[in-house]
Amino acid sequence: MRLLTSLGIAALAVGLGAAAQAETVKVGIMLPFSGVNADLGDAQKKAFDLYLKLHAKDIAPHKVEVVERDEGPPSGANAKTVATELITRDKAQIIVGVVFSPSAIAIAPVMSQAKVPLLISNAGTAWITTLSPYIARLSFSMWHPAFPMGTYAAKSLGCKTAAMGYTDFPPGKDSTEAFKTGFEAAGGKVVDTIPMGNPAQVPDFTPFFSRVKDAKPDCFYVFIPSGNHAAGVVKTFGELGMRQAGIKLIGPMDVVPDTKLQDMGDAAIGTIVMGHYAADLDNAANKQFVKAWHDAYGPNNHPDFMSAAAWDSMHAVFDTIKKLNGKLDDGEKVIAALKGWSTDGPRGRVSIDPDTRDVIQDERAMEVYRKPDGKLGLKVLGTIAQVKDQCKAQKIGRCGQTQ
């Protein structure tokens, strides 16, 4: 009896010791929750919330406490203050999210000074990850879709000439530079480049698109910050009859996000984009993801490319918590754990390049079409496997810098 009692006390002590080691990890979420771009924040918040709901038990006995803060306007004007408060007041051990590149650029020095990691789930200007060794990204660089789209447009779509239109802020300039680099290397010629307003409000695209229609290029490459801007692009393209005039609408996946696709109507049909995700992707992980999404948010609410990146980003955070046994106070160890991380998620195989801390993923040429059930969808025309950010691979401009 004494032996059993002793063993029981020892087992209890071990159990209490394990319980005492349970950690609560504070994860700061920075997304736009207000203004014209609030829908972009919503697409990611839903993914974060869903992952937390379905996978909380995966990190037991550890727990995650999420602290959400509004990223602010796309200019990045409020981002530094928001990130500083998340770290100093809310004690966030890692920040995840950030939709806008100016925000990520503004907070890079904050992350370096505080030695707190930032895991980007959207902001795409290529050289952001060179600004701080504490930044990693699981979304995309603008070069991931834009550079191969340039090659694809010239070689597979028969586009000898192209005009480019872009929202006038860093990722727009980055995206068009990437497209032009790929397009002209493949033999195409860019005949016009048009800045089209800022990301803070959706402009009247008519004068910009009319100028392109008059120029009669084979393709019109458009970059906008998705969401309501995308709806405006497709609407204007349709109203001006540009497809009937022989001009192909092309761009990154931002142009036809799944969150807006069903409301775009026939004007979207035939649009060709390059991207890493569509809700129609035929893989097991995505089918489970989409089903869970519809179960949680209803049959008419759809995940998009931002949602998929947010889902994978929270997955990476959870795996890091498990790997480090809940101890995320050392930013260098967190970044080291994220380097080389990989999964087979809704997008397919994704990983974080240990050299650049940027994502590696498949890029797919996809076309909008009308499905047999009457809904709009995206069909895959071709896949480029495991694409690295070519801005860094070719050391172009600021991408040639290292941290």
mmCIF file of C-alpha atoms in Angstrom:
data_model
loop_
_atom_site.group_PDB
_atom_site.id
_atom_site.type_symbol
_atom_site.label_atom_id
_atom_site.label_comp_id
_atom_site.label_asym_id
_atom_site.label_seq_id
_atom_site.Cartn_x
_atom_site.Cartn_y
_atom_site.Cartn_z
ATOM 1 C CA MET A 1 0.000 0.000 0.000
ATOM 2 C CA ARG A 2 2.880 2.349 0.827
ATOM 3 C CA LEU A 3 4.459 1.628 -2.576
ATOM 4 C CA LEU A 4 1.202 2.329 -4.414
ATOM 5 C CA THR A 5 0.719 5.511 -2.430
ATOM 6 C CA SER A 6 4.247 6.643 -3.207
ATOM 7 C CA LEU A 7 3.777 5.901 -6.878
ATOM 8 C CA GLY A 8 0.499 7.784 -6.838
ATOM 9 C CA ILE A 9 2.125 10.819 -5.235
ATOM 10 C CA ALA A 10 4.966 10.678 -7.768
ATOM 11 C CA ALA A 11 2.506 10.497 -10.642
ATOM 12 C CA LEU A 12 0.578 13.443 -9.214
ATOM 13 C CA ALA A 13 3.800 15.430 -8.912
ATOM 14 C CA VAL A 14 4.667 14.692 -12.524
ATOM 15 C CA GLY A 15 1.192 15.751 -13.591
ATOM 16 C CA LEU A 16 1.422 18.988 -11.645
ATOM 17 C CA GLY A 17 4.845 19.632 -13.169
ATOM 18 C CA ALA A 18 3.471 19.175 -16.680
ATOM 19 C CA ALA A 19 0.578 21.488 -15.890
ATOM 20 C CA ALA A 20 2.947 24.116 -14.552
ATOM 21 C CA GLN A 21 4.834 24.087 -17.855
ATOM 22 C CA ALA A 22 1.755 24.951 -19.913
ATOM 23 C CA GLU A 23 2.272 28.275 -21.668
ATOM 24 C CA THR A 24 -0.160 30.902 -22.935
ATOM 25 C CA VAL A 25 1.230 32.322 -26.153
ATOM 26 C CA LYS A 26 0.128 35.830 -27.079
ATOM 27 C CA VAL A 27 -0.381 36.259 -30.815
ATOM 28 C CA GLY A 28 -0.984 39.759 -32.141
ATOM 29 C CA ILE A 29 -3.211 40.006 -35.218
ATOM 30 C CA MET A 30 -2.822 43.142 -37.363
ATOM 31 C CA LEU A 31 -5.450 43.522 -40.097
ATOM 32 C CA PRO A 32 -7.622 46.323 -41.533
ATOM 33 C CA PHE A 33 -10.914 46.086 -39.664
ATOM 34 C CA SER A 34 -12.319 49.432 -40.839
ATOM 35 C CA GLY A 35 -12.543 51.533 -43.980
ATOM 36 C CA VAL A 36 -12.857 50.577 -47.640
ATOM 37 C CA ASN A 37 -10.459 47.638 -47.220
ATOM 38 C CA ALA A 38 -12.102 46.053 -44.164
ATOM 39 C CA ASP A 39 -13.218 43.130 -46.341
ATOM 40 C CA LEU A 40 -9.557 42.184 -46.825
ATOM 41 C CA GLY A 41 -9.115 41.957 -43.074
ATOM 42 C CA ASP A 42 -12.326 39.958 -42.766
ATOM 43 C CA ALA A 43 -11.130 37.344 -45.292
ATOM 44 C CA GLN A 44 -8.114 36.652 -43.094
ATOM 45 C CA LYS A 45 -9.755 37.030 -39.685
ATOM 46 C CA LYS A 46 -12.259 34.324 -40.594
ATOM 47 C CA ALA A 47 -9.377 31.983 -41.474
ATOM 48 C CA PHE A 48 -7.490 32.731 -38.247
ATOM 49 C CA ASP A 49 -10.658 32.235 -36.175
ATOM 50 C CA LEU A 50 -11.524 28.979 -37.939
ATOM 51 C CA TYR A 51 -8.052 27.535 -37.491
ATOM 52 C CA LEU A 52 -8.061 28.414 -33.789
ATOM 53 C CA LYS A 53 -11.482 26.850 -33.331
ATOM 54 C CA LEU A 54 -10.595 23.594 -35.081
ATOM 55 C CA HIS A 55 -7.033 23.127 -33.852
ATOM 56 C CA ALA A 56 -6.814 24.536 -30.305
ATOM 57 C CA LYS A 57 -6.315 21.029 -28.931
ATOM 58 C CA ASP A 58 -3.285 20.454 -31.188
ATOM 59 C CA ILE A 59 -1.031 22.531 -28.933
ATOM 60 C CA ALA A 60 -2.303 21.270 -25.562
ATOM 61 C CA PRO A 61 -1.417 21.921 -22.801
ATOM 62 C CA HIS A 62 -0.438 25.288 -24.295
ATOM 63 C CA LYS A 63 -2.982 27.920 -25.264
ATOM 64 C CA VAL A 64 -3.098 30.851 -27.653
ATOM 65 C CA GLU A 65 -4.418 34.247 -26.653
ATOM 66 C CA VAL A 66 -5.167 36.387 -29.694
ATOM 67 C CA VAL A 67 -5.002 40.167 -29.488
ATOM 68 C CA GLU A 68 -6.557 41.872 -32.531
ATOM 69 C CA ARG A 69 -5.693 45.394 -33.607
ATOM 70 C CA ASP A 70 -6.823 47.480 -36.583
ATOM 71 C CA GLU A 71 -3.921 47.873 -38.996
ATOM 72 C CA GLY A 72 -5.174 51.276 -40.072
ATOM 73 C CA PRO A 73 -5.116 52.898 -43.517
ATOM 74 C CA PRO A 74 -3.159 51.425 -46.439
ATOM 75 C CA SER A 75 -0.628 54.248 -46.203
ATOM 76 C CA GLY A 76 0.843 52.530 -43.160
ATOM 77 C CA ALA A 77 0.452 55.750 -41.159
ATOM 78 C CA ASN A 78 -0.857 54.026 -38.023
ATOM 79 C CA ALA A 79 0.978 50.717 -38.341
ATOM 80 C CA LYS A 80 4.065 51.602 -36.299
ATOM 81 C CA THR A 81 1.942 52.709 -33.353
ATOM 82 C CA VAL A 82 -0.255 49.611 -33.594
ATOM 83 C CA ALA A 83 2.721 47.219 -33.684
ATOM 84 C CA THR A 84 4.444 49.020 -30.816
ATOM 85 C CA GLU A 85 1.320 48.769 -28.656
ATOM 86 C CA LEU A 86 0.896 45.088 -29.474
ATOM 87 C CA ILE A 87 4.437 44.412 -28.299
ATOM 88 C CA THR A 88 4.801 46.764 -25.313
ATOM 89 C CA ARG A 89 1.277 46.916 -23.923
ATOM 90 C CA ASP A 90 -0.289 43.645 -25.063
ATOM 91 C CA LYS A 91 2.947 41.622 -24.770
ATOM 92 C CA ALA A 92 2.476 39.899 -28.137
ATOM 93 C CA GLN A 93 5.236 37.338 -28.722
ATOM 94 C CA ILE A 94 4.606 37.177 -32.464
ATOM 95 C CA ILE A 95 2.577 39.360 -34.836
ATOM 96 C CA VAL A 96 0.678 37.747 -37.706
ATOM 97 C CA GLY A 97 -1.231 39.390 -40.548
ATOM 98 C CA VAL A 98 -0.576 42.784 -42.159
ATOM 99 C CA VAL A 99 -2.449 43.342 -45.420
ATOM 100 C CA PHE A 100 -0.655 46.420 -46.736
ATOM 101 C CA SER A 101 2.988 46.678 -47.752
ATOM 102 C CA PRO A 102 3.395 50.232 -46.365
ATOM 103 C CA SER A 103 2.348 48.862 -42.976
ATOM 104 C CA ALA A 104 4.899 46.056 -43.104
ATOM 105 C CA ILE A 105 7.606 48.485 -44.265
ATOM 106 C CA ALA A 106 6.782 50.899 -41.428
ATOM 107 C CA ILE A 107 6.926 48.287 -38.677
ATOM 108 C CA ALA A 108 10.082 46.483 -39.821
ATOM 109 C CA PRO A 109 12.339 48.613 -37.552
ATOM 110 C CA VAL A 110 9.966 47.973 -34.632
ATOM 111 C CA MET A 111 10.288 44.212 -35.080
ATOM 112 C CA SER A 112 14.073 44.449 -35.253
ATOM 113 C CA GLN A 113 14.352 46.624 -32.173
ATOM 114 C CA ALA A 114 11.955 44.500 -30.110
ATOM 115 C CA LYS A 115 13.271 41.221 -31.579
ATOM 116 C CA VAL A 116 9.682 40.059 -32.048
ATOM 117 C CA PRO A 117 8.835 38.054 -35.207
ATOM 118 C CA LEU A 118 6.371 39.222 -37.836
ATOM 119 C CA LEU A 119 4.768 36.486 -39.945
ATOM 120 C CA ILE A 120 3.174 38.181 -42.958
ATOM 121 C CA SER A 121 -0.030 36.642 -44.284
ATOM 122 C CA ASN A 122 -0.558 39.112 -47.125
ATOM 123 C CA ALA A 123 1.650 42.194 -47.726
ATOM 124 C CA GLY A 124 3.518 41.404 -50.929
ATOM 125 C CA THR A 125 6.179 43.973 -51.820
ATOM 126 C CA ALA A 126 9.133 41.709 -52.541
ATOM 127 C CA TRP A 127 11.846 43.423 -50.525
ATOM 128 C CA ILE A 128 9.913 43.647 -47.232
ATOM 129 C CA THR A 129 11.670 40.557 -45.882
ATOM 130 C CA THR A 130 15.065 42.212 -46.425
ATOM 131 C CA LEU A 131 14.164 44.984 -43.952
ATOM 132 C CA SER A 132 14.400 42.882 -40.807
ATOM 133 C CA PRO A 133 15.721 39.430 -39.882
ATOM 134 C CA TYR A 134 12.586 39.052 -37.751
ATOM 135 C CA ILE A 135 10.204 39.028 -40.751
ATOM 136 C CA ALA A 136 9.011 35.874 -42.520
ATOM 137 C CA ARG A 137 6.212 35.593 -45.081
ATOM 138 C CA LEU A 138 3.693 32.872 -45.973
ATOM 139 C CA SER A 139 1.573 34.795 -48.474
ATOM 140 C CA PHE A 140 3.464 35.813 -51.617
ATOM 141 C CA SER A 141 5.867 38.335 -53.028
ATOM 142 C CA MET A 142 4.439 40.388 -55.887
ATOM 143 C CA TRP A 143 6.992 38.577 -58.025
ATOM 144 C CA HIS A 144 5.542 35.142 -57.296
ATOM 145 C CA PRO A 145 2.541 35.589 -59.642
ATOM 146 C CA ALA A 146 3.600 38.605 -61.717
ATOM 147 C CA PHE A 147 6.914 37.406 -63.128
ATOM 148 C CA PRO A 148 5.571 34.035 -64.382
ATOM 149 C CA MET A 149 2.447 35.791 -65.664
ATOM 150 C CA GLY A 150 4.697 37.913 -67.872
ATOM 151 C CA THR A 151 6.267 34.798 -69.353
ATOM 152 C CA TYR A 152 2.904 33.026 -69.666
ATOM 153 C CA ALA A 153 1.246 36.002 -71.381
ATOM 154 C CA ALA A 154 3.957 36.185 -74.030
ATOM 155 C CA LYS A 155 4.423 32.476 -74.638
ATOM 156 C CA SER A 156 1.012 30.924 -73.979
ATOM 157 C CA LEU A 157 -1.566 33.691 -74.446
ATOM 158 C CA GLY A 158 -0.081 35.099 -77.639
ATOM 159 C CA CYS A 159 0.305 38.596 -76.221
ATOM 160 C CA LYS A 160 2.887 40.533 -78.180
ATOM 161 C CA THR A 161 1.948 43.850 -76.565
ATOM 162 C CA ALA A 162 0.615 44.715 -73.124
ATOM 163 C CA ALA A 163 -0.496 47.758 -71.169
ATOM 164 C CA MET A 164 -0.163 47.834 -67.399
ATOM 165 C CA GLY A 165 -2.452 49.533 -64.873
ATOM 166 C CA TYR A 166 -1.718 49.593 -61.156
ATOM 167 C CA THR A 167 -2.801 51.067 -57.858
ATOM 168 C CA ASP A 168 -0.147 53.639 -57.061
ATOM 169 C CA PHE A 169 1.643 52.320 -53.963
ATOM 170 C CA PRO A 170 4.672 50.035 -53.432
ATOM 171 C CA PRO A 171 3.132 46.641 -54.311
ATOM 172 C CA GLY A 172 1.570 48.068 -57.484
ATOM 173 C CA LYS A 173 4.950 49.302 -58.684
ATOM 174 C CA ASP A 174 6.552 46.020 -57.663
ATOM 175 C CA SER A 175 3.929 43.922 -59.451
ATOM 176 C CA THR A 176 4.182 45.811 -62.729
ATOM 177 C CA GLU A 177 7.981 45.738 -62.635
ATOM 178 C CA ALA A 178 7.846 41.962 -62.142
ATOM 179 C CA PHE A 179 5.356 41.468 -64.977
ATOM 180 C CA LYS A 180 7.339 43.677 -67.335
ATOM 181 C CA THR A 181 10.585 41.863 -66.516
ATOM 182 C CA GLY A 182 9.059 38.473 -67.322
ATOM 183 C CA PHE A 183 7.048 39.702 -70.315
ATOM 184 C CA GLU A 184 9.853 41.492 -72.113
ATOM 185 C CA ALA A 185 12.348 38.698 -71.411
ATOM 186 C CA ALA A 186 9.896 36.391 -73.211
ATOM 187 C CA GLY A 187 9.679 38.722 -76.243
ATOM 188 C CA GLY A 188 6.701 40.921 -75.385
ATOM 189 C CA LYS A 189 6.575 44.711 -75.329
ATOM 190 C CA VAL A 190 4.897 46.908 -72.716
ATOM 191 C CA VAL A 191 3.301 49.854 -74.554
ATOM 192 C CA ASP A 192 1.831 51.824 -71.630
ATOM 193 C CA THR A 193 2.006 51.964 -67.837
ATOM 194 C CA ILE A 194 -0.799 53.733 -65.965
ATOM 195 C CA PRO A 195 -1.019 54.565 -62.236
ATOM 196 C CA MET A 196 -4.681 54.284 -61.198
ATOM 197 C CA GLY A 197 -5.320 56.055 -57.914
ATOM 198 C CA ASN A 198 -4.484 54.935 -54.398
ATOM 199 C CA PRO A 199 -5.594 51.993 -52.254
ATOM 200 C CA ALA A 200 -7.575 54.112 -49.789
ATOM 201 C CA GLN A 201 -10.528 54.501 -52.161
ATOM 202 C CA VAL A 202 -11.831 52.822 -55.293
ATOM 203 C CA PRO A 203 -11.331 55.228 -58.205
ATOM 204 C CA ASP A 204 -13.385 55.616 -61.362
ATOM 205 C CA PHE A 205 -11.390 53.287 -63.609
ATOM 206 C CA THR A 206 -13.114 54.495 -66.788
ATOM 207 C CA PRO A 207 -10.524 57.073 -67.993
ATOM 208 C CA PHE A 208 -7.646 54.664 -67.392
ATOM 209 C CA PHE A 209 -9.336 51.755 -69.140
ATOM 210 C CA SER A 210 -10.494 53.954 -72.030
ATOM 211 C CA ARG A 211 -6.888 54.955 -72.622
ATOM 212 C CA VAL A 212 -5.925 51.281 -72.776
ATOM 213 C CA LYS A 213 -8.785 50.456 -75.107
ATOM 214 C CA ASP A 214 -7.626 53.185 -77.499
ATOM 215 C CA ALA A 215 -4.062 51.803 -77.418
ATOM 216 C CA LYS A 216 -5.336 48.305 -78.405
ATOM 217 C CA PRO A 217 -2.733 46.118 -76.691
ATOM 218 C CA ASP A 218 -3.161 42.350 -76.785
ATOM 219 C CA CYS A 219 -3.243 42.141 -72.975
ATOM 220 C CA PHE A 220 -4.042 44.494 -70.129
ATOM 221 C CA TYR A 221 -2.193 43.567 -66.926
ATOM 222 C CA VAL A 222 -3.871 45.017 -63.832
ATOM 223 C CA PHE A 223 -2.780 45.097 -60.213
ATOM 224 C CA ILE A 224 -5.103 46.393 -57.499
ATOM 225 C CA PRO A 225 -5.367 45.550 -53.780
ATOM 226 C CA SER A 226 -8.186 43.075 -54.469
ATOM 227 C CA GLY A 227 -11.561 43.406 -52.731
ATOM 228 C CA ASN A 228 -13.711 46.333 -53.829
ATOM 229 C CA HIS A 229 -11.015 47.536 -56.243
ATOM 230 C CA ALA A 230 -11.241 44.193 -58.049
ATOM 231 C CA ALA A 231 -15.001 44.508 -58.433
ATOM 232 C CA GLY A 232 -14.490 47.959 -59.968
ATOM 233 C CA VAL A 233 -11.882 46.675 -62.415
ATOM 234 C CA VAL A 234 -14.012 43.854 -63.785
ATOM 235 C CA LYS A 235 -17.125 46.041 -63.961
ATOM 236 C CA THR A 236 -15.330 48.744 -65.961
ATOM 237 C CA PHE A 237 -13.655 46.225 -68.265
ATOM 238 C CA GLY A 238 -17.068 44.780 -69.069
ATOM 239 C CA GLU A 239 -18.876 48.082 -69.507
ATOM 240 C CA LEU A 240 -16.270 49.355 -71.984
ATOM 241 C CA GLY A 241 -16.454 46.171 -74.065
ATOM 242 C CA MET A 242 -12.713 45.672 -73.893
ATOM 243 C CA ARG A 243 -12.837 41.898 -74.345
ATOM 244 C CA GLN A 244 -14.956 42.350 -77.459
ATOM 245 C CA ALA A 245 -12.282 44.774 -78.657
ATOM 246 C CA GLY A 246 -9.740 41.942 -78.499
ATOM 247 C CA ILE A 247 -7.994 42.873 -75.232
ATOM 248 C CA LYS A 248 -7.355 40.148 -72.650
ATOM 249 C CA LEU A 249 -7.695 41.093 -68.966
ATOM 250 C CA ILE A 250 -4.873 39.474 -67.001
ATOM 251 C CA GLY A 251 -3.214 39.962 -63.631
ATOM 252 C CA PRO A 252 -2.438 38.341 -60.292
ATOM 253 C CA MET A 253 -5.180 36.557 -58.343
ATOM 254 C CA ASP A 254 -6.131 39.876 -56.703
ATOM 255 C CA VAL A 255 -8.221 40.707 -59.797
ATOM 256 C CA VAL A 256 -10.795 37.927 -59.277
ATOM 257 C CA PRO A 257 -10.799 36.937 -55.578
ATOM 258 C CA ASP A 258 -13.239 34.219 -54.574
ATOM 259 C CA THR A 259 -14.817 36.635 -52.083
ATOM 260 C CA LYS A 260 -16.049 38.842 -54.955
ATOM 261 C CA LEU A 261 -16.189 36.421 -57.879
ATOM 262 C CA GLN A 262 -19.869 35.412 -57.743
ATOM 263 C CA ASP A 263 -20.983 39.047 -57.899
ATOM 264 C CA MET A 264 -18.809 39.912 -60.919
ATOM 265 C CA GLY A 265 -21.098 38.312 -63.504
ATOM 266 C CA ASP A 266 -20.278 37.575 -67.131
ATOM 267 C CA ALA A 267 -17.788 40.449 -67.297
ATOM 268 C CA ALA A 268 -15.305 38.274 -65.375
ATOM 269 C CA ILE A 269 -15.509 35.286 -67.737
ATOM 270 C CA GLY A 270 -12.293 34.806 -69.681
ATOM 271 C CA THR A 271 -10.141 36.779 -67.223
ATOM 272 C CA ILE A 272 -6.831 34.979 -66.749
ATOM 273 C CA VAL A 273 -4.833 35.316 -63.552
ATOM 274 C CA MET A 274 -1.712 33.824 -62.033
ATOM 275 C CA GLY A 275 -1.920 32.834 -58.392
ATOM 276 C CA HIS A 276 -1.435 30.289 -55.669
ATOM 277 C CA TYR A 277 -5.039 29.644 -54.674
ATOM 278 C CA ALA A 278 -8.655 29.357 -55.753
ATOM 279 C CA ALA A 279 -11.504 27.830 -53.796
ATOM 280 C CA ASP A 280 -11.966 25.367 -56.670
ATOM 281 C CA LEU A 281 -8.498 23.790 -56.262
ATOM 282 C CA ASP A 282 -8.850 20.012 -56.352
ATOM 283 C CA ASN A 283 -6.767 18.727 -53.456
ATOM 284 C CA ALA A 284 -7.783 16.975 -50.239
ATOM 285 C CA ALA A 285 -6.615 19.714 -47.878
ATOM 286 C CA ASN A 286 -8.517 22.381 -49.796
ATOM 287 C CA LYS A 287 -11.696 20.345 -49.945
ATOM 288 C CA GLN A 288 -11.581 19.989 -46.160
ATOM 289 C CA PHE A 289 -10.781 23.686 -45.776
ATOM 290 C CA VAL A 290 -13.640 24.846 -48.006
ATOM 291 C CA LYS A 291 -16.120 22.491 -46.326
ATOM 292 C CA ALA A 292 -15.110 23.715 -42.866
ATOM 293 C CA TRP A 293 -15.405 27.302 -44.119
ATOM 294 C CA HIS A 294 -18.923 26.825 -45.471
ATOM 295 C CA ASP A 295 -19.950 24.957 -42.314
ATOM 296 C CA ALA A 296 -18.747 27.899 -40.233
ATOM 297 C CA TYR A 297 -19.724 30.872 -42.393
ATOM 298 C CA GLY A 298 -22.460 29.665 -44.732
ATOM 299 C CA PRO A 299 -22.641 28.369 -48.325
ATOM 300 C CA ASN A 300 -22.436 31.810 -49.927
ATOM 301 C CA ASN A 301 -19.319 32.948 -48.072
ATOM 302 C CA HIS A 302 -16.077 31.889 -49.755
ATOM 303 C CA PRO A 303 -12.420 31.740 -48.724
ATOM 304 C CA ASP A 304 -9.941 33.427 -51.056
ATOM 305 C CA PHE A 305 -6.175 33.542 -51.531
ATOM 306 C CA MET A 306 -5.775 35.734 -48.452
ATOM 307 C CA SER A 307 -7.809 33.285 -46.388
ATOM 308 C CA ALA A 308 -5.625 30.362 -47.500
ATOM 309 C CA ALA A 309 -2.432 32.232 -46.607
ATOM 310 C CA ALA A 310 -3.866 33.214 -43.212
ATOM 311 C CA TRP A 311 -4.827 29.586 -42.527
ATOM 312 C CA ASP A 312 -1.310 28.361 -43.338
ATOM 313 C CA SER A 313 0.209 31.188 -41.282
ATOM 314 C CA MET A 314 -1.687 30.151 -38.145
ATOM 315 C CA HIS A 315 -0.715 26.545 -38.866
ATOM 316 C CA ALA A 316 2.945 27.641 -38.873
ATOM 317 C CA VAL A 317 2.463 29.467 -35.568
ATOM 318 C CA PHE A 318 0.913 26.360 -33.988
ATOM 319 C CA ASP A 319 3.725 24.125 -35.247
ATOM 320 C CA THR A 320 6.253 26.590 -33.835
ATOM 321 C CA ILE A 321 4.501 26.537 -30.458
ATOM 322 C CA LYS A 322 4.753 22.750 -30.436
ATOM 323 C CA LYS A 323 8.367 22.757 -31.560
ATOM 324 C CA LEU A 324 9.435 25.265 -28.904
ATOM 325 C CA ASN A 325 7.179 23.798 -26.205
ATOM 326 C CA GLY A 326 5.220 27.030 -25.907
ATOM 327 C CA LYS A 327 8.254 29.209 -25.249
ATOM 328 C CA LEU A 328 8.113 31.992 -27.842
ATOM 329 C CA ASP A 329 9.903 34.684 -25.844
ATOM 330 C CA ASP A 330 13.106 34.346 -27.870
ATOM 331 C CA GLY A 331 12.443 35.882 -31.286
ATOM 332 C CA GLU A 332 15.594 34.414 -32.834
ATOM 333 C CA LYS A 333 14.503 30.895 -31.904
ATOM 334 C CA VAL A 334 11.021 31.531 -33.305
ATOM 335 C CA ILE A 335 12.417 32.714 -36.652
ATOM 336 C CA ALA A 336 14.825 29.756 -36.711
ATOM 337 C CA ALA A 337 11.868 27.417 -36.166
ATOM 338 C CA LEU A 338 9.919 29.058 -39.012
ATOM 339 C CA LYS A 339 12.782 28.754 -41.512
ATOM 340 C CA GLY A 340 12.179 25.681 -43.639
ATOM 341 C CA TRP A 341 8.679 25.115 -42.209
ATOM 342 C CA SER A 342 6.411 23.345 -44.703
ATOM 343 C CA THR A 343 2.941 21.887 -45.036
ATOM 344 C CA ASP A 344 0.469 20.522 -47.559
ATOM 345 C CA GLY A 345 -2.343 22.995 -47.080
ATOM 346 C CA PRO A 346 -5.241 24.401 -49.121
ATOM 347 C CA ARG A 347 -2.755 25.860 -51.637
ATOM 348 C CA GLY A 348 -0.873 22.576 -51.929
ATOM 349 C CA ARG A 349 2.754 22.334 -50.856
ATOM 350 C CA VAL A 350 4.089 25.525 -49.237
ATOM 351 C CA SER A 351 7.271 26.211 -47.290
ATOM 352 C CA ILE A 352 9.349 29.069 -45.935
ATOM 353 C CA ASP A 353 12.656 29.427 -47.759
ATOM 354 C CA PRO A 354 15.330 29.224 -45.030
ATOM 355 C CA ASP A 355 17.576 31.602 -46.982
ATOM 356 C CA THR A 356 15.088 34.396 -47.747
ATOM 357 C CA ARG A 357 12.332 33.735 -45.161
ATOM 358 C CA ASP A 358 9.875 34.032 -48.051
ATOM 359 C CA VAL A 359 7.309 31.526 -49.237
ATOM 360 C CA ILE A 360 7.875 28.821 -51.852
ATOM 361 C CA GLN A 361 4.670 27.628 -53.537
ATOM 362 C CA ASP A 362 3.011 26.534 -56.762
ATOM 363 C CA GLU A 363 1.769 29.266 -59.080
ATOM 364 C CA ARG A 364 -1.165 28.484 -61.359
ATOM 365 C CA ALA A 365 -2.492 30.142 -64.487
ATOM 366 C CA MET A 366 -6.280 30.163 -64.008
ATOM 367 C CA GLU A 367 -9.225 31.296 -66.115
ATOM 368 C CA VAL A 368 -12.667 32.409 -64.971
ATOM 369 C CA TYR A 369 -15.472 30.312 -66.450
ATOM 370 C CA ARG A 370 -19.117 29.479 -65.858
ATOM 371 C CA LYS A 371 -19.447 26.132 -64.085
ATOM 372 C CA PRO A 372 -22.192 23.586 -64.803
ATOM 373 C CA ASP A 373 -24.018 24.701 -61.643
ATOM 374 C CA GLY A 374 -24.201 28.241 -63.023
ATOM 375 C CA LYS A 375 -21.662 29.716 -60.630
ATOM 376 C CA LEU A 376 -18.388 31.312 -61.655
ATOM 377 C CA GLY A 377 -15.210 29.382 -60.997
ATOM 378 C CA LEU A 378 -11.498 29.287 -61.754
ATOM 379 C CA LYS A 379 -10.073 26.466 -63.836
ATOM 380 C CA VAL A 380 -6.361 25.722 -63.824
ATOM 381 C CA LEU A 381 -4.697 26.130 -67.224
ATOM 382 C CA GLY A 382 -1.189 25.284 -66.081
ATOM 383 C CA THR A 383 0.980 25.014 -62.971
ATOM 384 C CA ILE A 384 4.511 26.192 -62.251
ATOM 385 C CA ALA A 385 5.781 24.069 -59.385
ATOM 386 C CA GLN A 386 7.419 25.452 -56.240
ATOM 387 C CA VAL A 387 8.128 29.002 -57.334
ATOM 388 C CA LYS A 388 10.645 31.088 -55.400
ATOM 389 C CA ASP A 389 10.562 34.876 -55.323
ATOM 390 C CA GLN A 390 12.452 35.773 -58.491
ATOM 391 C CA CYS A 391 13.174 39.293 -57.287
ATOM 392 C CA LYS A 392 15.437 37.790 -54.641
ATOM 393 C CA ALA A 393 16.630 34.910 -56.802
ATOM 394 C CA GLN A 394 17.841 37.419 -59.418
ATOM 395 C CA LYS A 395 18.888 39.992 -56.774
ATOM 396 C CA ILE A 396 16.951 42.778 -58.482
ATOM 397 C CA GLY A 397 17.112 46.227 -56.863
ATOM 398 C CA ARG A 398 16.415 46.197 -53.132
ATOM 399 C CA CYS A 399 15.841 42.429 -53.282
ATOM 400 C CA GLY A 400 19.610 42.065 -53.561
ATOM 401 C CA GLN A 401 20.023 43.253 -49.977
ATOM 402 C CA THR A 402 20.167 40.746 -47.144
ATOM 403 C CA GLN A 403 19.331 40.772 -43.470
#
